[in-house]
Amino acid sequence: MNSRQITVGDQAWTVRVDGPQSRHSVLLLPDVDDRPDAYDQVCARLHNSDLRTYAVESIDGLDPVNITGLLDELELPWGVNIAGRGAGAALGWLVCSGGFGRFQSLVVADRGHPASPGADGVVPVPDTRPVEVPTTMLVTKNVPRSVADASGRYVYGEFRVVEIDVDDVAAEAATEFATEIVLRTSLW
């Protein structure tokens, strides 16, 4: 993978870019403690499906406004597909909330919509708007199905829940994670 240093404002992030030149792009957002190569297996599978991947190595300091700037600096067109796990999934929910048009789909693991209660019953960001893109939520050992079910009311589009009995979807279920991303990038 080729690494690019992208600066937005006064912060910089490293983004691993690879895959065929394609009009279909996937921005991958890791969890807080993920290694920089956390999505390498997922990306390899996405490249076989004619998808270009942009894997952010760390989301430290990244917020929805910075993601928009990051996409602009990467010269990504409208219709970007977002995928993330853990804190990256939470960021994916936030960036896709209410912003119809810039994003084509959302695939998240280990985190429900920020306006719905988490596994601990706490609502992380109560005023988060619903997402208006087709969304898939992967439920792992880290998140109960009830969190996914509660998140469904905050998706104004097609919503799928997929249960996978793993702790780390990127490391233990790369095939399944990639499959769900591919399904969301297809407009059929």
PDB file of C-alpha atoms in Angstrom:
ATOM      1  CA  MET A   1       0.000   0.000   0.000  1.00  0.00           C
ATOM      2  CA  ASN A   2       1.088   3.530  -0.678  1.00  0.00           C
ATOM      3  CA  SER A   3       1.025   5.843   2.327  1.00  0.00           C
ATOM      4  CA  ARG A   4       0.053   9.476   1.964  1.00  0.00           C
ATOM      5  CA  GLN A   5       0.354  12.151   4.585  1.00  0.00           C
ATOM      6  CA  ILE A   6      -2.774  14.307   4.431  1.00  0.00           C
ATOM      7  CA  THR A   7      -2.882  17.618   6.284  1.00  0.00           C
ATOM      8  CA  VAL A   8      -6.141  19.299   7.179  1.00  0.00           C
ATOM      9  CA  GLY A   9      -5.810  22.498   9.156  1.00  0.00           C
ATOM     10  CA  ASP A  10      -2.914  22.025  11.538  1.00  0.00           C
ATOM     11  CA  GLN A  11      -3.155  18.220  11.830  1.00  0.00           C
ATOM     12  CA  ALA A  12      -1.872  15.431   9.619  1.00  0.00           C
ATOM     13  CA  TRP A  13      -3.037  11.863   9.140  1.00  0.00           C
ATOM     14  CA  THR A  14      -1.464   8.968   7.300  1.00  0.00           C
ATOM     15  CA  VAL A  15      -3.763   7.269   4.798  1.00  0.00           C
ATOM     16  CA  ARG A  16      -2.875   3.965   3.145  1.00  0.00           C
ATOM     17  CA  VAL A  17      -4.114   4.086  -0.460  1.00  0.00           C
ATOM     18  CA  ASP A  18      -4.321   1.069  -2.737  1.00  0.00           C
ATOM     19  CA  GLY A  19      -6.473  -0.806  -5.200  1.00  0.00           C
ATOM     20  CA  PRO A  20      -7.483  -0.320  -8.794  1.00  0.00           C
ATOM     21  CA  GLN A  21      -8.264   3.117 -10.164  1.00  0.00           C
ATOM     22  CA  SER A  22     -12.005   3.058  -9.818  1.00  0.00           C
ATOM     23  CA  ARG A  23     -14.923   5.390  -9.314  1.00  0.00           C
ATOM     24  CA  HIS A  24     -15.783   3.244  -6.262  1.00  0.00           C
ATOM     25  CA  SER A  25     -13.889   4.219  -3.115  1.00  0.00           C
ATOM     26  CA  VAL A  26     -13.996   3.026   0.477  1.00  0.00           C
ATOM     27  CA  LEU A  27     -12.725   5.066   3.426  1.00  0.00           C
ATOM     28  CA  LEU A  28     -11.792   2.732   6.297  1.00  0.00           C
ATOM     29  CA  LEU A  29     -11.730   4.097   9.844  1.00  0.00           C
ATOM     30  CA  PRO A  30      -9.973   1.979  12.514  1.00  0.00           C
ATOM     31  CA  ASP A  31     -10.656   1.594  16.213  1.00  0.00           C
ATOM     32  CA  VAL A  32      -8.487   3.586  18.622  1.00  0.00           C
ATOM     33  CA  ASP A  33      -5.996   0.800  19.389  1.00  0.00           C
ATOM     34  CA  ASP A  34      -5.828  -0.765  15.911  1.00  0.00           C
ATOM     35  CA  ARG A  35      -2.434  -1.203  14.266  1.00  0.00           C
ATOM     36  CA  PRO A  36      -1.816   0.797  11.058  1.00  0.00           C
ATOM     37  CA  ASP A  37      -2.164  -2.405   8.993  1.00  0.00           C
ATOM     38  CA  ALA A  38      -5.425  -3.470  10.684  1.00  0.00           C
ATOM     39  CA  TYR A  39      -7.385  -3.353   7.424  1.00  0.00           C
ATOM     40  CA  ASP A  40      -4.800  -4.895   5.074  1.00  0.00           C
ATOM     41  CA  GLN A  41      -6.675  -8.221   4.747  1.00  0.00           C
ATOM     42  CA  VAL A  42      -9.981  -6.428   4.226  1.00  0.00           C
ATOM     43  CA  CYS A  43      -8.420  -4.116   1.623  1.00  0.00           C
ATOM     44  CA  ALA A  44      -6.903  -7.012  -0.344  1.00  0.00           C
ATOM     45  CA  ARG A  45     -10.373  -8.513  -0.693  1.00  0.00           C
ATOM     46  CA  LEU A  46     -11.921  -5.166  -1.636  1.00  0.00           C
ATOM     47  CA  HIS A  47      -9.324  -4.656  -4.388  1.00  0.00           C
ATOM     48  CA  ASN A  48     -10.475  -7.941  -5.956  1.00  0.00           C
ATOM     49  CA  SER A  49     -13.935  -6.370  -6.196  1.00  0.00           C
ATOM     50  CA  ASP A  50     -12.634  -3.311  -8.093  1.00  0.00           C
ATOM     51  CA  LEU A  51     -12.728  -1.025  -5.066  1.00  0.00           C
ATOM     52  CA  ARG A  52     -10.076   1.558  -4.236  1.00  0.00           C
ATOM     53  CA  THR A  53      -9.335   1.748  -0.529  1.00  0.00           C
ATOM     54  CA  TYR A  54      -8.273   4.628   1.692  1.00  0.00           C
ATOM     55  CA  ALA A  55      -7.381   3.260   5.142  1.00  0.00           C
ATOM     56  CA  VAL A  56      -6.710   5.891   7.786  1.00  0.00           C
ATOM     57  CA  GLU A  57      -3.938   4.603  10.057  1.00  0.00           C
ATOM     58  CA  SER A  58      -5.154   6.420  13.188  1.00  0.00           C
ATOM     59  CA  ILE A  59      -8.281   8.425  13.906  1.00  0.00           C
ATOM     60  CA  ASP A  60      -6.623  10.377  16.705  1.00  0.00           C
ATOM     61  CA  GLY A  61      -7.878  13.967  16.381  1.00  0.00           C
ATOM     62  CA  LEU A  62     -10.140  13.124  13.435  1.00  0.00           C
ATOM     63  CA  ASP A  63     -13.700  14.480  13.478  1.00  0.00           C
ATOM     64  CA  PRO A  64     -16.457  14.789  10.833  1.00  0.00           C
ATOM     65  CA  VAL A  65     -15.214  18.193   9.634  1.00  0.00           C
ATOM     66  CA  ASN A  66     -11.664  16.854   9.240  1.00  0.00           C
ATOM     67  CA  ILE A  67     -12.961  13.816   7.356  1.00  0.00           C
ATOM     68  CA  THR A  68     -14.595  16.115   4.820  1.00  0.00           C
ATOM     69  CA  GLY A  69     -11.290  17.982   4.465  1.00  0.00           C
ATOM     70  CA  LEU A  70      -9.426  14.676   4.215  1.00  0.00           C
ATOM     71  CA  LEU A  71     -11.717  13.518   1.389  1.00  0.00           C
ATOM     72  CA  ASP A  72     -11.239  16.843  -0.389  1.00  0.00           C
ATOM     73  CA  GLU A  73      -7.441  16.542  -0.115  1.00  0.00           C
ATOM     74  CA  LEU A  74      -7.635  12.968  -1.456  1.00  0.00           C
ATOM     75  CA  GLU A  75      -9.737  14.340  -4.340  1.00  0.00           C
ATOM     76  CA  LEU A  76     -12.445  11.782  -3.700  1.00  0.00           C
ATOM     77  CA  PRO A  77     -15.714  12.407  -5.485  1.00  0.00           C
ATOM     78  CA  TRP A  78     -19.105  12.329  -3.905  1.00  0.00           C
ATOM     79  CA  GLY A  79     -20.408   8.840  -3.235  1.00  0.00           C
ATOM     80  CA  VAL A  80     -17.687   7.599  -0.881  1.00  0.00           C
ATOM     81  CA  ASN A  81     -18.404   4.414   1.055  1.00  0.00           C
ATOM     82  CA  ILE A  82     -17.483   4.540   4.764  1.00  0.00           C
ATOM     83  CA  ALA A  83     -16.530   1.507   6.870  1.00  0.00           C
ATOM     84  CA  GLY A  84     -15.248   1.408  10.429  1.00  0.00           C
ATOM     85  CA  ARG A  85     -15.106  -0.482  13.673  1.00  0.00           C
ATOM     86  CA  GLY A  86     -15.232   0.660  17.290  1.00  0.00           C
ATOM     87  CA  ALA A  87     -14.345   4.343  17.556  1.00  0.00           C
ATOM     88  CA  GLY A  88     -13.968   4.406  13.762  1.00  0.00           C
ATOM     89  CA  ALA A  89     -17.554   3.172  13.457  1.00  0.00           C
ATOM     90  CA  ALA A  90     -18.732   5.900  15.840  1.00  0.00           C
ATOM     91  CA  LEU A  91     -16.950   8.451  13.656  1.00  0.00           C
ATOM     92  CA  GLY A  92     -18.547   6.877  10.555  1.00  0.00           C
ATOM     93  CA  TRP A  93     -22.016   7.289  12.056  1.00  0.00           C
ATOM     94  CA  LEU A  94     -21.277  10.944  12.855  1.00  0.00           C
ATOM     95  CA  VAL A  95     -19.853  11.822   9.450  1.00  0.00           C
ATOM     96  CA  CYS A  96     -22.781  10.212   7.614  1.00  0.00           C
ATOM     97  CA  SER A  97     -25.488  11.679   9.850  1.00  0.00           C
ATOM     98  CA  GLY A  98     -27.702  14.075   7.994  1.00  0.00           C
ATOM     99  CA  GLY A  99     -25.256  14.545   5.142  1.00  0.00           C
ATOM    100  CA  PHE A 100     -27.085  12.940   2.251  1.00  0.00           C
ATOM    101  CA  GLY A 101     -25.128  13.040  -0.998  1.00  0.00           C
ATOM    102  CA  ARG A 102     -21.469  12.942   0.014  1.00  0.00           C
ATOM    103  CA  PHE A 103     -21.577   9.318   1.131  1.00  0.00           C
ATOM    104  CA  GLN A 104     -22.981   6.283  -0.629  1.00  0.00           C
ATOM    105  CA  SER A 105     -23.045   3.730   2.186  1.00  0.00           C
ATOM    106  CA  LEU A 106     -21.994   2.966   5.744  1.00  0.00           C
ATOM    107  CA  VAL A 107     -20.739  -0.312   7.212  1.00  0.00           C
ATOM    108  CA  VAL A 108     -20.022  -0.307  10.952  1.00  0.00           C
ATOM    109  CA  ALA A 109     -18.926  -2.848  13.548  1.00  0.00           C
ATOM    110  CA  ASP A 110     -18.906  -2.701  17.338  1.00  0.00           C
ATOM    111  CA  ARG A 111     -20.725   0.605  17.741  1.00  0.00           C
ATOM    112  CA  GLY A 112     -24.344   1.665  17.435  1.00  0.00           C
ATOM    113  CA  HIS A 113     -25.719   4.999  16.275  1.00  0.00           C
ATOM    114  CA  PRO A 114     -24.543   7.722  18.700  1.00  0.00           C
ATOM    115  CA  ALA A 115     -28.130   8.846  19.474  1.00  0.00           C
ATOM    116  CA  SER A 116     -29.170   5.369  20.626  1.00  0.00           C
ATOM    117  CA  PRO A 117     -28.147   3.692  23.886  1.00  0.00           C
ATOM    118  CA  GLY A 118     -24.971   1.622  23.869  1.00  0.00           C
ATOM    119  CA  ALA A 119     -24.537  -1.701  25.662  1.00  0.00           C
ATOM    120  CA  ASP A 120     -24.114   0.236  28.929  1.00  0.00           C
ATOM    121  CA  GLY A 121     -27.405   2.123  28.390  1.00  0.00           C
ATOM    122  CA  VAL A 122     -25.632   5.454  27.848  1.00  0.00           C
ATOM    123  CA  VAL A 123     -26.504   7.602  24.827  1.00  0.00           C
ATOM    124  CA  PRO A 124     -23.117   8.939  23.598  1.00  0.00           C
ATOM    125  CA  VAL A 125     -24.252  11.900  21.443  1.00  0.00           C
ATOM    126  CA  PRO A 126     -28.021  12.409  21.835  1.00  0.00           C
ATOM    127  CA  ASP A 127     -28.436  15.107  19.183  1.00  0.00           C
ATOM    128  CA  THR A 128     -26.820  13.106  16.336  1.00  0.00           C
ATOM    129  CA  ARG A 129     -29.016  13.194  13.255  1.00  0.00           C
ATOM    130  CA  PRO A 130     -30.052   9.983  11.491  1.00  0.00           C
ATOM    131  CA  VAL A 131     -28.028   8.692   8.548  1.00  0.00           C
ATOM    132  CA  GLU A 132     -29.642   8.760   5.124  1.00  0.00           C
ATOM    133  CA  VAL A 133     -27.555   6.094   3.414  1.00  0.00           C
ATOM    134  CA  PRO A 134     -27.899   2.316   3.208  1.00  0.00           C
ATOM    135  CA  THR A 135     -26.237   0.982   6.356  1.00  0.00           C
ATOM    136  CA  THR A 136     -24.991  -2.379   7.596  1.00  0.00           C
ATOM    137  CA  MET A 137     -24.149  -2.949  11.237  1.00  0.00           C
ATOM    138  CA  LEU A 138     -22.012  -5.921  12.191  1.00  0.00           C
ATOM    139  CA  VAL A 139     -22.791  -7.191  15.675  1.00  0.00           C
ATOM    140  CA  THR A 140     -19.817  -8.929  17.308  1.00  0.00           C
ATOM    141  CA  LYS A 141     -19.106 -10.237  20.804  1.00  0.00           C
ATOM    142  CA  ASN A 142     -18.513  -6.613  21.837  1.00  0.00           C
ATOM    143  CA  VAL A 143     -22.017  -5.305  21.094  1.00  0.00           C
ATOM    144  CA  PRO A 144     -25.368  -6.952  21.819  1.00  0.00           C
ATOM    145  CA  ARG A 145     -28.018  -7.261  19.120  1.00  0.00           C
ATOM    146  CA  SER A 146     -30.245  -4.853  21.055  1.00  0.00           C
ATOM    147  CA  VAL A 147     -27.800  -2.008  20.286  1.00  0.00           C
ATOM    148  CA  ALA A 148     -28.138  -2.722  16.574  1.00  0.00           C
ATOM    149  CA  ASP A 149     -31.916  -2.937  16.797  1.00  0.00           C
ATOM    150  CA  ALA A 150     -32.074   0.438  18.601  1.00  0.00           C
ATOM    151  CA  SER A 151     -29.759   1.971  15.972  1.00  0.00           C
ATOM    152  CA  GLY A 152     -32.123   0.988  13.159  1.00  0.00           C
ATOM    153  CA  ARG A 153     -34.515   3.808  13.968  1.00  0.00           C
ATOM    154  CA  TYR A 154     -31.717   6.275  13.120  1.00  0.00           C
ATOM    155  CA  VAL A 155     -31.204   4.970   9.595  1.00  0.00           C
ATOM    156  CA  TYR A 156     -33.367   6.574   6.902  1.00  0.00           C
ATOM    157  CA  GLY A 157     -32.455   3.995   4.295  1.00  0.00           C
ATOM    158  CA  GLU A 158     -32.074   0.265   4.042  1.00  0.00           C
ATOM    159  CA  PHE A 159     -30.610  -1.192   7.275  1.00  0.00           C
ATOM    160  CA  ARG A 160     -29.074  -4.634   7.691  1.00  0.00           C
ATOM    161  CA  VAL A 161     -27.754  -6.305  10.808  1.00  0.00           C
ATOM    162  CA  VAL A 162     -25.191  -9.087  10.491  1.00  0.00           C
ATOM    163  CA  GLU A 163     -24.143 -11.108  13.526  1.00  0.00           C
ATOM    164  CA  ILE A 164     -20.545 -12.373  13.609  1.00  0.00           C
ATOM    165  CA  ASP A 165     -19.209 -14.257  16.639  1.00  0.00           C
ATOM    166  CA  VAL A 166     -15.757 -12.583  16.841  1.00  0.00           C
ATOM    167  CA  ASP A 167     -14.042  -9.906  18.929  1.00  0.00           C
ATOM    168  CA  ASP A 168     -12.169  -8.070  16.150  1.00  0.00           C
ATOM    169  CA  VAL A 169     -14.017  -8.071  12.837  1.00  0.00           C
ATOM    170  CA  ALA A 170     -11.028  -6.743  10.853  1.00  0.00           C
ATOM    171  CA  ALA A 171      -8.615  -9.409  12.122  1.00  0.00           C
ATOM    172  CA  GLU A 172     -10.909 -12.400  12.673  1.00  0.00           C
ATOM    173  CA  ALA A 173     -13.575 -11.905  10.009  1.00  0.00           C
ATOM    174  CA  ALA A 174     -11.912  -9.960   7.182  1.00  0.00           C
ATOM    175  CA  THR A 175     -13.819 -11.948   4.553  1.00  0.00           C
ATOM    176  CA  GLU A 176     -17.201 -11.220   6.118  1.00  0.00           C
ATOM    177  CA  PHE A 177     -16.384  -7.550   6.707  1.00  0.00           C
ATOM    178  CA  ALA A 178     -15.186  -7.118   3.113  1.00  0.00           C
ATOM    179  CA  THR A 179     -18.271  -8.925   1.800  1.00  0.00           C
ATOM    180  CA  GLU A 180     -20.598  -6.534   3.620  1.00  0.00           C
ATOM    181  CA  ILE A 181     -18.665  -3.540   2.262  1.00  0.00           C
ATOM    182  CA  VAL A 182     -18.856  -4.919  -1.289  1.00  0.00           C
ATOM    183  CA  LEU A 183     -22.600  -5.506  -0.935  1.00  0.00           C
ATOM    184  CA  ARG A 184     -23.070  -1.885   0.146  1.00  0.00           C
ATOM    185  CA  THR A 185     -20.993  -0.468  -2.710  1.00  0.00           C
ATOM    186  CA  SER A 186     -23.130  -2.203  -5.311  1.00  0.00           C
ATOM    187  CA  LEU A 187     -26.189  -0.289  -6.432  1.00  0.00           C
ATOM    188  CA  TRP A 188     -28.177  -3.389  -7.331  1.00  0.00           C
TER     189      TRP A 188
END
